[in-house]
Each structure stands twice: as C-alpha cells, then as structure tokens.
Amino acid sequence: RPSYADAHGTTFFEAIEHMEQIEGMPTRTTKPLSAFRDMMHELAAFAKDHDTKPSEVVAEVLAKSGILEELQRSEDPQDASRVDNLSQLQSVAAEFEQNTPDATLAGFLETTALVADSDQ
C-alpha cells in the first residue's frame, strides 16, 4: 500500500502538515509527528530571523532537536566522533560568518555542500 505522500503526490513533510486528514492514524503516531512538525516550524522561523548568523541557527537546531545532548550521553565510541563533527560544524559556521561580510544561512549551506561534494 503506498504511503499518503506517494498516493497524493506530496512530500513527507507536506503529509505531516495534513496528517489530520489521514484516516486511521493512531495517536501514538500523530503525537510525535506533531511535535516534529512544530519543531520544524519553530526552527524555520528562527532561521528566517537569524539568517545572517548561521552559527546561531546551527546551535539552535542542535539544541532544539536534542541530537547533540543525546550523542553526548551515549557510550558508543562512534557517537563521540559524531559530537566532534557537530562541534566542527558549529565552528565552521562561525568562521564562515567572520570571513563572509554578507553571510547568510543559504550561503553557508551552499559552501558546506560544495566542500562535502569535493570530499567525495
């Protein structure tokens, strides 16, 4: 059976936006999806308001998502490396702001994507 998003020719996030219209979706599913949707809206608004400060956006995403905190609590050695990677991402965002007079979040993401592409 195709997913709601596939059946309606929409994205996963757009499906979450309209999940009240999906029949038979249990509360145990809608509750965390609603929290995720709300967090994404909050982060999008924060990113819009802090567009010239990519490091602040990165910090907010890490804080709101809880990913950094979760990784720091983990005893998995690979997660320590992931924490280092996320810290490096924050540092690179701050460095981008300092070195780019007209820094924007989009500019930072484009630069980061280009660097990642060249690493492969």
PDB file of C-alpha atoms in Angstrom:
ATOM      1  CA  ARG A   1       0.000   0.000   0.000  1.00  0.00           C
ATOM      2  CA  PRO A   2       1.505   3.380  -0.976  1.00  0.00           C
ATOM      3  CA  SER A   3       2.178   5.988   1.662  1.00  0.00           C
ATOM      4  CA  TYR A   4      -0.070   9.024   1.977  1.00  0.00           C
ATOM      5  CA  ALA A   5       2.666  11.195   0.471  1.00  0.00           C
ATOM      6  CA  ASP A   6       3.078   8.878  -2.532  1.00  0.00           C
ATOM      7  CA  ALA A   7      -0.662   8.485  -3.041  1.00  0.00           C
ATOM      8  CA  HIS A   8      -1.162  12.265  -3.016  1.00  0.00           C
ATOM      9  CA  GLY A   9       1.985  13.241  -4.905  1.00  0.00           C
ATOM     10  CA  THR A  10       3.354  15.204  -1.984  1.00  0.00           C
ATOM     11  CA  THR A  11       6.399  15.219   0.270  1.00  0.00           C
ATOM     12  CA  PHE A  12       6.679  13.564   3.653  1.00  0.00           C
ATOM     13  CA  PHE A  13       6.638  16.957   5.384  1.00  0.00           C
ATOM     14  CA  GLU A  14       3.557  18.105   3.461  1.00  0.00           C
ATOM     15  CA  ALA A  15       1.865  14.868   4.511  1.00  0.00           C
ATOM     16  CA  ILE A  16       2.692  15.679   8.141  1.00  0.00           C
ATOM     17  CA  GLU A  17       1.132  19.112   7.632  1.00  0.00           C
ATOM     18  CA  HIS A  18      -2.122  17.367   6.658  1.00  0.00           C
ATOM     19  CA  MET A  19      -1.986  14.327   8.905  1.00  0.00           C
ATOM     20  CA  GLU A  20      -5.353  15.171  10.449  1.00  0.00           C
ATOM     21  CA  GLN A  21      -6.824  14.174   7.065  1.00  0.00           C
ATOM     22  CA  ILE A  22      -5.217  10.727   7.133  1.00  0.00           C
ATOM     23  CA  GLU A  23      -7.793   8.218   8.294  1.00  0.00           C
ATOM     24  CA  GLY A  24      -6.872   5.708  10.937  1.00  0.00           C
ATOM     25  CA  MET A  25      -3.594   7.287  12.009  1.00  0.00           C
ATOM     26  CA  PRO A  26      -3.106   6.359  15.670  1.00  0.00           C
ATOM     27  CA  THR A  27      -2.359   8.936  18.360  1.00  0.00           C
ATOM     28  CA  ARG A  28       0.947   7.194  19.125  1.00  0.00           C
ATOM     29  CA  THR A  29       1.969   8.231  15.596  1.00  0.00           C
ATOM     30  CA  THR A  30       0.377  11.679  15.344  1.00  0.00           C
ATOM     31  CA  LYS A  31       1.709  12.924  18.681  1.00  0.00           C
ATOM     32  CA  PRO A  32       5.452  12.628  17.868  1.00  0.00           C
ATOM     33  CA  LEU A  33       4.864  13.724  14.267  1.00  0.00           C
ATOM     34  CA  SER A  34       3.037  16.821  15.523  1.00  0.00           C
ATOM     35  CA  ALA A  35       5.944  17.594  17.852  1.00  0.00           C
ATOM     36  CA  PHE A  36       8.386  17.158  14.946  1.00  0.00           C
ATOM     37  CA  ARG A  37       6.267  19.380  12.680  1.00  0.00           C
ATOM     38  CA  ASP A  38       6.042  22.082  15.350  1.00  0.00           C
ATOM     39  CA  MET A  39       9.797  21.937  15.975  1.00  0.00           C
ATOM     40  CA  MET A  40      10.460  22.300  12.248  1.00  0.00           C
ATOM     41  CA  HIS A  41       8.170  25.362  12.099  1.00  0.00           C
ATOM     42  CA  GLU A  42       9.978  26.903  15.084  1.00  0.00           C
ATOM     43  CA  LEU A  43      13.380  26.211  13.539  1.00  0.00           C
ATOM     44  CA  ALA A  44      12.289  27.638  10.183  1.00  0.00           C
ATOM     45  CA  ALA A  45      11.119  30.838  11.895  1.00  0.00           C
ATOM     46  CA  PHE A  46      14.358  31.026  13.899  1.00  0.00           C
ATOM     47  CA  ALA A  47      16.424  30.510  10.732  1.00  0.00           C
ATOM     48  CA  LYS A  48      14.496  33.266   8.967  1.00  0.00           C
ATOM     49  CA  ASP A  49      15.048  35.683  11.860  1.00  0.00           C
ATOM     50  CA  HIS A  50      18.756  34.774  12.190  1.00  0.00           C
ATOM     51  CA  ASP A  51      19.629  34.356   8.515  1.00  0.00           C
ATOM     52  CA  THR A  52      22.874  36.335   8.827  1.00  0.00           C
ATOM     53  CA  LYS A  53      24.067  34.195  11.747  1.00  0.00           C
ATOM     54  CA  PRO A  54      24.472  30.603  10.503  1.00  0.00           C
ATOM     55  CA  SER A  55      26.287  29.609  13.718  1.00  0.00           C
ATOM     56  CA  GLU A  56      23.249  30.613  15.783  1.00  0.00           C
ATOM     57  CA  VAL A  57      20.982  28.585  13.517  1.00  0.00           C
ATOM     58  CA  VAL A  58      23.244  25.531  13.798  1.00  0.00           C
ATOM     59  CA  ALA A  59      23.325  25.906  17.597  1.00  0.00           C
ATOM     60  CA  GLU A  60      19.533  26.234  17.760  1.00  0.00           C
ATOM     61  CA  VAL A  61      18.979  23.168  15.575  1.00  0.00           C
ATOM     62  CA  LEU A  62      21.331  21.122  17.746  1.00  0.00           C
ATOM     63  CA  ALA A  63      19.684  22.353  20.951  1.00  0.00           C
ATOM     64  CA  LYS A  64      16.047  22.014  19.864  1.00  0.00           C
ATOM     65  CA  SER A  65      16.489  18.643  18.182  1.00  0.00           C
ATOM     66  CA  GLY A  66      18.280  17.212  21.199  1.00  0.00           C
ATOM     67  CA  ILE A  67      20.705  15.368  18.949  1.00  0.00           C
ATOM     68  CA  LEU A  68      23.861  16.808  20.494  1.00  0.00           C
ATOM     69  CA  GLU A  69      22.671  16.059  24.018  1.00  0.00           C
ATOM     70  CA  GLU A  70      21.684  12.521  23.013  1.00  0.00           C
ATOM     71  CA  LEU A  71      25.060  11.861  21.407  1.00  0.00           C
ATOM     72  CA  GLN A  72      26.908  13.275  24.425  1.00  0.00           C
ATOM     73  CA  ARG A  73      25.054  10.856  26.734  1.00  0.00           C
ATOM     74  CA  SER A  74      25.822   7.881  24.517  1.00  0.00           C
ATOM     75  CA  GLU A  75      28.528   5.404  25.423  1.00  0.00           C
ATOM     76  CA  ASP A  76      29.029   4.384  21.782  1.00  0.00           C
ATOM     77  CA  PRO A  77      32.550   5.426  20.703  1.00  0.00           C
ATOM     78  CA  GLN A  78      31.231   6.396  17.258  1.00  0.00           C
ATOM     79  CA  ASP A  79      28.931   8.919  18.890  1.00  0.00           C
ATOM     80  CA  ALA A  80      31.925  10.739  20.389  1.00  0.00           C
ATOM     81  CA  SER A  81      33.157  11.219  16.829  1.00  0.00           C
ATOM     82  CA  ARG A  82      29.723  12.490  15.828  1.00  0.00           C
ATOM     83  CA  VAL A  83      29.834  15.038  18.663  1.00  0.00           C
ATOM     84  CA  ASP A  84      33.201  16.203  17.331  1.00  0.00           C
ATOM     85  CA  ASN A  85      31.725  16.524  13.830  1.00  0.00           C
ATOM     86  CA  LEU A  86      28.811  18.614  15.106  1.00  0.00           C
ATOM     87  CA  SER A  87      31.166  20.838  17.104  1.00  0.00           C
ATOM     88  CA  GLN A  88      33.247  21.294  13.984  1.00  0.00           C
ATOM     89  CA  LEU A  89      30.096  22.240  12.055  1.00  0.00           C
ATOM     90  CA  GLN A  90      29.392  24.965  14.623  1.00  0.00           C
ATOM     91  CA  SER A  91      32.972  26.219  14.362  1.00  0.00           C
ATOM     92  CA  VAL A  92      32.862  26.246  10.571  1.00  0.00           C
ATOM     93  CA  ALA A  93      29.596  28.220  10.674  1.00  0.00           C
ATOM     94  CA  ALA A  94      31.148  30.814  12.996  1.00  0.00           C
ATOM     95  CA  GLU A  95      34.250  31.018  10.802  1.00  0.00           C
ATOM     96  CA  PHE A  96      32.047  31.477   7.729  1.00  0.00           C
ATOM     97  CA  GLU A  97      30.314  34.426   9.432  1.00  0.00           C
ATOM     98  CA  GLN A  98      33.636  36.064  10.284  1.00  0.00           C
ATOM     99  CA  ASN A  99      35.098  35.602   6.806  1.00  0.00           C
ATOM    100  CA  THR A 100      31.995  36.426   4.763  1.00  0.00           C
ATOM    101  CA  PRO A 101      30.771  40.034   5.029  1.00  0.00           C
ATOM    102  CA  ASP A 102      27.310  39.223   3.642  1.00  0.00           C
ATOM    103  CA  ALA A 103      26.972  35.819   5.325  1.00  0.00           C
ATOM    104  CA  THR A 104      23.616  34.090   5.090  1.00  0.00           C
ATOM    105  CA  LEU A 105      22.394  30.664   6.101  1.00  0.00           C
ATOM    106  CA  ALA A 106      21.837  29.749   2.442  1.00  0.00           C
ATOM    107  CA  GLY A 107      25.377  30.835   1.582  1.00  0.00           C
ATOM    108  CA  PHE A 108      26.792  28.746   4.412  1.00  0.00           C
ATOM    109  CA  LEU A 109      24.790  25.690   3.361  1.00  0.00           C
ATOM    110  CA  GLU A 110      25.865  26.094  -0.266  1.00  0.00           C
ATOM    111  CA  THR A 111      29.518  26.396   0.733  1.00  0.00           C
ATOM    112  CA  THR A 112      29.238  23.413   3.065  1.00  0.00           C
ATOM    113  CA  ALA A 113      27.560  21.310   0.367  1.00  0.00           C
ATOM    114  CA  LEU A 114      30.272  22.203  -2.155  1.00  0.00           C
ATOM    115  CA  VAL A 115      33.008  21.220   0.301  1.00  0.00           C
ATOM    116  CA  ALA A 116      31.227  17.944   1.069  1.00  0.00           C
ATOM    117  CA  ASP A 117      30.865  17.206  -2.665  1.00  0.00           C
ATOM    118  CA  SER A 118      34.562  17.821  -3.263  1.00  0.00           C
ATOM    119  CA  ASP A 119      35.445  15.450  -0.399  1.00  0.00           C
ATOM    120  CA  GLN A 120      33.779  12.532  -2.156  1.00  0.00           C
TER     121      GLN A 120
END
